[in-house]
Structures are given as C-alpha cells and as structure tokens.
Amino acid sequence: MSRLSLILQLLIRKSSSLLWRFYFGIVYRPSFIYFGKKARIARPMKIEGAQNISIGSGSIINTNAWLGALPLMEGVEPRLVIGAVTYIGRNAHIIAIKHVNIGDKVLIADRVYISDNLHEYYNPNIPVMDQPVVIKGEVEIGNGSWIGENVCIIGTRIGKNCVIGANSVVTSEIPDYCVAIGAPARIIKRWNKEKHEWLNEEV
Ligand SMILES: CC(C)(COP(=O)(O)OP(=O)(O)OC[C@H]1O[C@@H](n2cnc3c(N)ncnc32)[C@H](O)[C@@H]1OP(=O)(O)O)[C@@H](O)C(=O)NCCC(=O)NCCS
C-alpha cells in the first residue's frame, strides 16, 4: 500500500472522528441522564435511549458500540449505568430493558454482549423475532472487575474485582473476587483473604 493511501486513510479516519465528536457534543451528549467529565464515546454503531443512560466521569467506550436502554416492558423504566473510569472495548453490545449497572474502573475487552433480557421463545409457532422481549434478570458488574474478549453476560451479577475469561458465557452469579471461565462460566479461582492468594477452586 502506498504512503499516500495510508496518509489518506489516516486523514479520513481523523476527520470523521472529529466530525463525530462535534456532532456528539451538540446532539447526543445533552440527551444522556448523565455524561461525566472527560467521559468519551468513540464513534458508535447505535445508541438507543440515551435519556436512560448514564456514563460516569473518565469512562471510555471504544468504537462501534451498540448501547440501548429501551422501555420495552410496560411500567418499567430502563437504566443503563456505567460508572466512572470504566473502559469498554470495541464492538460492545449492551442492552438494558430494566437495569444494567456496570461499576467503576471495570475493564471490558472487545466484542462483549451484556443484557438483562432475552427474546421470549415459548411459542414454537411464532418466529422468535416476533415474540416479546422479556426481562431475564438485572445485571451488575462490580467495581474493578475485568471482562475478557467475546464474553456474554446475560441477566446476572458479577461481583467486585472478578476476572471473566475470554469467550465465557455468564448466566449465573459470580461473587466478589473470583476468576470464572467457560460456557457456562464456572469459578476456577477465589481470592483467599487469610492466605492472601488466589486459590484454585476444588472440583
Ligand atoms: C481467565 C484468565 C485471566 C486466566 O488466566 P490465568 O490466571 O493465568 O489462568 P491459567 O492460564 O492458569 O488458567 C487456568 C485454567 O483455566 C483454563 N483457562 C484459562 N482461560 C480460559 C478461558 N478463557 N476459557 C477456557 N479455559 C480457560 C486454562 O487452560 C487452565 O486450565 P487447566 O488448569 O486445565 O490447565 C485468562 O486465561 C483470560 O481468559 N484472560 C482474558 C484475556 C482477554 O480477553 N484479554 C482482553 C484484553 S483486555
């Protein structure tokens, strides 16, 4: 690839990201419940329901995110809360119809799916896409946790300072200070306060 082509690519990327920042500042930013100081969303794929989304100071959401906080259940006010100084990688897909709460200083790698809901599938005679979306369970991710690449977190809670290995599917609760891996995610290590070390989980 020629040097000119590389320079052009860089210029296009830079100018479109500047355009996005300008547009975001005027159109999007004021519509969030809260958008903290020095928080940043790089060019997203889609943001739905910004009026139900709060993003804490210093948090960064990298490119191509799809964020949604949608009032799909009657009488339920959706909330997607992202704490302070949290980092969310590229291509994140995070959807709340009731409550998704991501804490402070959470490190989230690329391509995660986090949601408190699922498509109902009780009637096999109706295409799933035509069946209602229902609440599976509120999602919490505790302060200081690390979520690896390609992780799915569906309707459950993860405690403080947990580590969730790449490609895991988390559908049941992970308490504070645990390492969990796999689909479905299982705990493989816990922090032992007395011994001051991570101990392997007995199998
Ligand atoms: C979970 C993780 C942190 C564990 O690292 P670790 O503490 O060094 O653990 P180990 O490598 O000793 O692994 C312990 C066991 O779990 C297995 N394991 C580790 N990560 C796994 C994963 N993501 N999926 C399935 N099994 C995994 C190991 O093979 C090993 O199995 P064994 O005891 O049968 O040999 C790491 O493997 C991981 O997935 N990191 C996420 C990386 C990532 O997504 N980074 C994005 C950049 S922010």
Short mmCIF file of C-alpha atoms and ligand atoms in Angstrom, two decimals:
data_model
loop_
_atom_site.label_atom_id
_atom_site.label_comp_id
_atom_site.label_asym_id
_atom_site.label_seq_id
_atom_site.Cartn_x
_atom_site.Cartn_y
_atom_site.Cartn_z
CA MET A 1 0.00 0.00 0.00
CA SER A 2 1.39 3.38 -0.98
CA ARG A 3 2.31 6.01 1.55
CA LEU A 4 -0.29 8.37 0.02
CA SER A 5 -3.06 5.81 0.54
CA LEU A 6 -2.02 5.38 4.19
CA ILE A 7 -1.99 9.13 4.73
CA LEU A 8 -5.45 9.44 3.10
CA GLN A 9 -6.85 6.68 5.32
CA LEU A 10 -5.49 8.39 8.39
CA LEU A 11 -6.93 11.77 7.33
CA ILE A 12 -10.38 10.29 6.62
CA ARG A 13 -10.38 8.47 9.98
CA LYS A 14 -9.25 11.58 11.84
CA SER A 15 -11.73 13.90 10.13
CA SER A 16 -14.68 11.54 10.59
CA SER A 17 -13.81 11.12 14.26
CA LEU A 18 -13.60 14.93 14.62
CA LEU A 19 -17.00 15.23 12.89
CA TRP A 20 -18.42 12.61 15.25
CA ARG A 21 -17.07 14.46 18.30
CA PHE A 22 -18.60 17.71 17.09
CA TYR A 23 -21.97 16.06 16.35
CA PHE A 24 -21.89 14.14 19.66
CA GLY A 25 -21.22 17.26 21.68
CA ILE A 26 -24.20 19.08 20.19
CA VAL A 27 -26.78 16.35 19.60
CA TYR A 28 -26.10 13.36 21.83
CA ARG A 29 -24.32 14.49 24.95
CA PRO A 30 -27.16 16.67 26.32
CA SER A 31 -29.65 13.81 25.96
CA PHE A 32 -27.91 11.42 28.41
CA ILE A 33 -29.16 11.29 32.03
CA TYR A 34 -25.58 11.98 32.99
CA PHE A 35 -22.41 12.21 30.94
CA GLY A 36 -19.44 12.75 33.22
CA LYS A 37 -16.43 14.96 32.75
CA LYS A 38 -13.79 13.51 30.45
CA ALA A 39 -16.07 10.59 29.52
CA ARG A 40 -15.89 9.66 25.84
CA ILE A 41 -17.76 7.53 23.33
CA ALA A 42 -15.80 6.89 20.16
CA ARG A 43 -17.98 6.62 17.01
CA PRO A 44 -20.71 4.11 17.96
CA MET A 45 -22.79 1.84 15.79
CA LYS A 46 -26.03 2.81 17.57
CA ILE A 47 -27.19 4.49 20.78
CA GLU A 48 -30.83 3.92 21.68
CA GLY A 49 -32.47 5.62 24.66
CA ALA A 50 -29.65 7.98 25.67
CA GLN A 51 -32.16 9.60 28.04
CA ASN A 52 -31.95 6.36 30.11
CA ILE A 53 -28.16 6.03 30.01
CA SER A 54 -25.64 7.40 32.49
CA ILE A 55 -21.89 7.39 31.88
CA GLY A 56 -19.51 8.25 34.71
CA SER A 57 -16.56 10.62 34.56
CA GLY A 58 -13.49 9.47 32.73
CA SER A 59 -15.12 6.39 31.20
CA ILE A 60 -14.29 5.43 27.63
CA ILE A 61 -16.44 3.43 25.25
CA ASN A 62 -14.47 2.46 22.19
CA THR A 63 -15.69 2.35 18.57
CA ASN A 64 -18.70 0.63 17.12
CA ALA A 65 -20.66 0.13 20.33
CA TRP A 66 -24.39 -0.59 20.31
CA LEU A 67 -25.84 0.76 23.54
CA GLY A 68 -29.55 0.59 24.33
CA ALA A 69 -31.80 1.32 27.28
CA LEU A 70 -35.26 0.74 25.93
CA PRO A 71 -38.70 0.94 27.57
CA LEU A 72 -39.96 -2.36 26.17
CA MET A 73 -41.80 -3.54 29.33
CA GLU A 74 -44.85 -1.62 30.41
CA GLY A 75 -44.26 0.29 33.64
CA VAL A 76 -40.52 -0.49 33.71
CA GLU A 77 -38.13 2.42 33.35
CA PRO A 78 -34.89 1.13 31.80
CA ARG A 79 -31.49 2.19 33.12
CA LEU A 80 -28.02 1.57 31.76
CA VAL A 81 -25.48 2.92 34.24
CA ILE A 82 -21.75 2.89 33.52
CA GLY A 83 -19.60 4.02 36.44
CA ALA A 84 -16.50 6.21 36.47
CA VAL A 85 -13.17 5.45 34.79
CA THR A 86 -14.50 2.29 33.17
CA TYR A 87 -13.20 1.14 29.80
CA ILE A 88 -15.35 -0.71 27.27
CA GLY A 89 -13.68 -2.14 24.17
CA ARG A 90 -14.74 -2.13 20.51
CA ASN A 91 -17.99 -3.60 19.22
CA ALA A 92 -19.69 -3.82 22.59
CA HIS A 93 -23.40 -4.65 22.55
CA ILE A 94 -25.06 -3.62 25.82
CA ILE A 95 -28.84 -3.57 26.15
CA ALA A 96 -31.00 -2.81 29.20
CA ILE A 97 -34.76 -3.03 29.34
CA LYS A 98 -34.70 -2.81 33.16
CA HIS A 99 -31.32 -2.39 34.77
CA VAL A 100 -27.73 -2.93 33.71
CA ASN A 101 -25.20 -1.45 36.11
CA ILE A 102 -21.50 -1.54 35.29
CA GLY A 103 -19.35 -0.28 38.17
CA ASP A 104 -16.28 1.94 38.43
CA LYS A 105 -12.90 1.02 36.97
CA VAL A 106 -14.26 -2.01 35.16
CA LEU A 107 -12.09 -3.19 32.25
CA ILE A 108 -14.14 -4.70 29.42
CA ALA A 109 -12.40 -6.11 26.35
CA ASP A 110 -13.71 -6.13 22.74
CA ARG A 111 -16.93 -7.75 21.47
CA VAL A 112 -18.88 -8.29 24.67
CA TYR A 113 -22.63 -8.80 24.90
CA ILE A 114 -24.26 -7.65 28.14
CA SER A 115 -28.01 -7.70 28.63
CA ASP A 116 -30.79 -8.08 31.18
CA ASN A 117 -33.27 -9.54 28.69
CA LEU A 118 -33.98 -12.17 26.10
CA HIS A 119 -36.40 -12.87 23.28
CA GLU A 120 -39.28 -14.95 24.54
CA TYR A 121 -39.48 -18.30 22.69
CA TYR A 122 -42.38 -20.04 24.47
CA ASN A 123 -44.49 -20.36 21.32
CA PRO A 124 -42.79 -22.53 18.69
CA ASN A 125 -45.40 -21.48 16.12
CA ILE A 126 -44.30 -17.83 16.15
CA PRO A 127 -40.90 -16.73 14.83
CA VAL A 128 -38.77 -15.81 17.83
CA MET A 129 -38.19 -12.33 16.39
CA ASP A 130 -41.94 -11.72 16.64
CA GLN A 131 -42.19 -12.80 20.28
CA PRO A 132 -41.81 -10.23 23.07
CA VAL A 133 -38.54 -9.32 24.73
CA VAL A 134 -38.64 -10.21 28.43
CA ILE A 135 -36.51 -9.47 31.49
CA LYS A 136 -34.07 -12.26 32.35
CA GLY A 137 -32.51 -10.58 35.40
CA GLU A 138 -30.83 -7.34 36.37
CA VAL A 139 -27.13 -7.13 35.52
CA GLU A 140 -24.44 -5.83 37.88
CA ILE A 141 -20.73 -5.83 37.25
CA GLY A 142 -18.79 -4.90 40.38
CA ASN A 143 -16.08 -2.25 40.64
CA GLY A 144 -12.64 -3.26 39.47
CA SER A 145 -13.64 -6.37 37.52
CA TRP A 146 -12.07 -7.47 34.24
CA ILE A 147 -14.23 -8.95 31.47
CA GLY A 148 -12.31 -10.76 28.68
CA GLU A 149 -12.93 -10.73 24.92
CA ASN A 150 -16.15 -12.15 23.45
CA VAL A 151 -17.80 -12.58 26.84
CA CYS A 152 -21.61 -12.72 27.13
CA ILE A 153 -23.23 -11.67 30.41
CA ILE A 154 -26.93 -12.39 30.45
CA GLY A 155 -29.23 -11.46 33.31
CA THR A 156 -26.89 -11.97 36.24
CA ARG A 157 -24.47 -10.34 38.69
CA ILE A 158 -20.68 -10.34 38.79
CA GLY A 159 -19.01 -9.14 41.97
CA LYS A 160 -16.08 -6.81 42.68
CA ASN A 161 -12.60 -7.45 41.27
CA CYS A 162 -13.65 -10.56 39.37
CA VAL A 163 -11.95 -11.87 36.25
CA ILE A 164 -14.08 -13.41 33.50
CA GLY A 165 -12.01 -15.35 30.95
CA ALA A 166 -12.22 -14.77 27.20
CA ASN A 167 -15.23 -16.39 25.44
CA SER A 168 -17.15 -17.06 28.65
CA VAL A 169 -20.94 -17.03 28.88
CA VAL A 170 -22.03 -15.87 32.32
CA THR A 171 -25.61 -16.74 33.22
CA SER A 172 -25.35 -17.27 36.97
CA GLU A 173 -23.98 -15.13 39.78
CA ILE A 174 -20.22 -14.78 40.29
CA PRO A 175 -19.38 -13.48 43.80
CA ASP A 176 -16.68 -10.91 44.61
CA TYR A 177 -13.01 -11.79 43.99
CA CYS A 178 -13.46 -14.81 41.71
CA VAL A 179 -11.96 -15.93 38.40
CA ALA A 180 -14.52 -17.63 36.17
CA ILE A 181 -14.22 -19.18 32.70
CA GLY A 182 -16.21 -21.13 30.16
CA ALA A 183 -19.70 -21.50 28.81
CA PRO A 184 -21.49 -21.61 31.14
CA ALA A 185 -18.93 -19.76 33.28
CA ARG A 186 -17.64 -21.67 36.30
CA ILE A 187 -15.42 -20.39 39.09
CA ILE A 188 -11.84 -21.68 38.88
CA LYS A 189 -10.13 -19.43 41.47
CA ARG A 190 -11.11 -17.35 44.51
CA TRP A 191 -9.13 -14.82 46.49
CA ASN A 192 -8.34 -16.20 49.93
CA LYS A 193 -8.24 -13.33 52.46
CA GLU A 194 -6.38 -15.28 55.14
CA LYS A 195 -3.67 -16.69 52.86
CA HIS A 196 -3.54 -13.58 50.65
CA GLU A 197 -3.55 -15.57 47.44
CA TRP A 198 -5.78 -16.81 44.66
CA LEU A 199 -6.65 -20.43 45.36
CA ASN A 200 -7.88 -22.91 42.79
CA GLU A 201 -11.47 -23.95 43.27
CA GLU A 202 -11.90 -27.56 44.40
CA VAL A 203 -13.62 -29.63 41.69
C1 LIG B 1 -9.11 -16.08 32.70
C2 LIG B 1 -7.63 -15.75 32.58
C3 LIG B 1 -7.36 -14.36 33.13
C4 LIG B 1 -6.90 -16.80 33.39
O1 LIG B 1 -5.54 -16.56 33.38
P1 LIG B 1 -4.59 -17.29 34.48
O2 LIG B 1 -4.93 -16.82 35.84
O3 LIG B 1 -3.18 -17.12 34.02
O4 LIG B 1 -5.09 -18.80 34.43
P2 LIG B 1 -4.43 -20.06 33.76
O5 LIG B 1 -3.87 -19.76 32.42
O6 LIG B 1 -3.55 -20.68 34.81
O7 LIG B 1 -5.71 -20.99 33.52
C5 LIG B 1 -6.27 -21.83 34.49
C6 LIG B 1 -7.07 -22.89 33.73
O8 LIG B 1 -8.17 -22.28 33.05
C7 LIG B 1 -8.09 -22.50 31.64
N1 LIG B 1 -8.50 -21.25 31.01
C8 LIG B 1 -7.94 -20.02 31.17
N2 LIG B 1 -8.63 -19.11 30.48
C9 LIG B 1 -9.63 -19.75 29.88
C10 LIG B 1 -10.68 -19.32 29.02
N3 LIG B 1 -10.80 -18.04 28.69
N4 LIG B 1 -11.56 -20.24 28.60
C11 LIG B 1 -11.43 -21.54 28.94
N5 LIG B 1 -10.45 -22.01 29.76
C12 LIG B 1 -9.56 -21.13 30.20
C13 LIG B 1 -6.63 -22.84 31.40
O9 LIG B 1 -6.48 -23.62 30.24
C14 LIG B 1 -6.27 -23.61 32.64
O10 LIG B 1 -6.80 -24.91 32.54
P3 LIG B 1 -6.04 -26.19 33.23
O11 LIG B 1 -5.96 -25.87 34.69
O12 LIG B 1 -6.92 -27.33 32.87
O13 LIG B 1 -4.70 -26.20 32.59
C15 LIG B 1 -7.15 -15.73 31.08
O14 LIG B 1 -6.98 -17.05 30.59
C16 LIG B 1 -8.14 -14.99 30.16
O15 LIG B 1 -9.09 -15.55 29.57
N6 LIG B 1 -7.88 -13.66 30.02
C17 LIG B 1 -8.71 -12.76 29.24
C18 LIG B 1 -7.87 -12.21 28.10
C19 LIG B 1 -8.60 -11.13 27.33
O16 LIG B 1 -9.72 -11.30 26.89
N7 LIG B 1 -7.93 -10.00 27.19
C20 LIG B 1 -8.51 -8.88 26.50
C21 LIG B 1 -7.64 -7.66 26.69
S1 LIG B 1 -8.30 -6.58 27.94
#
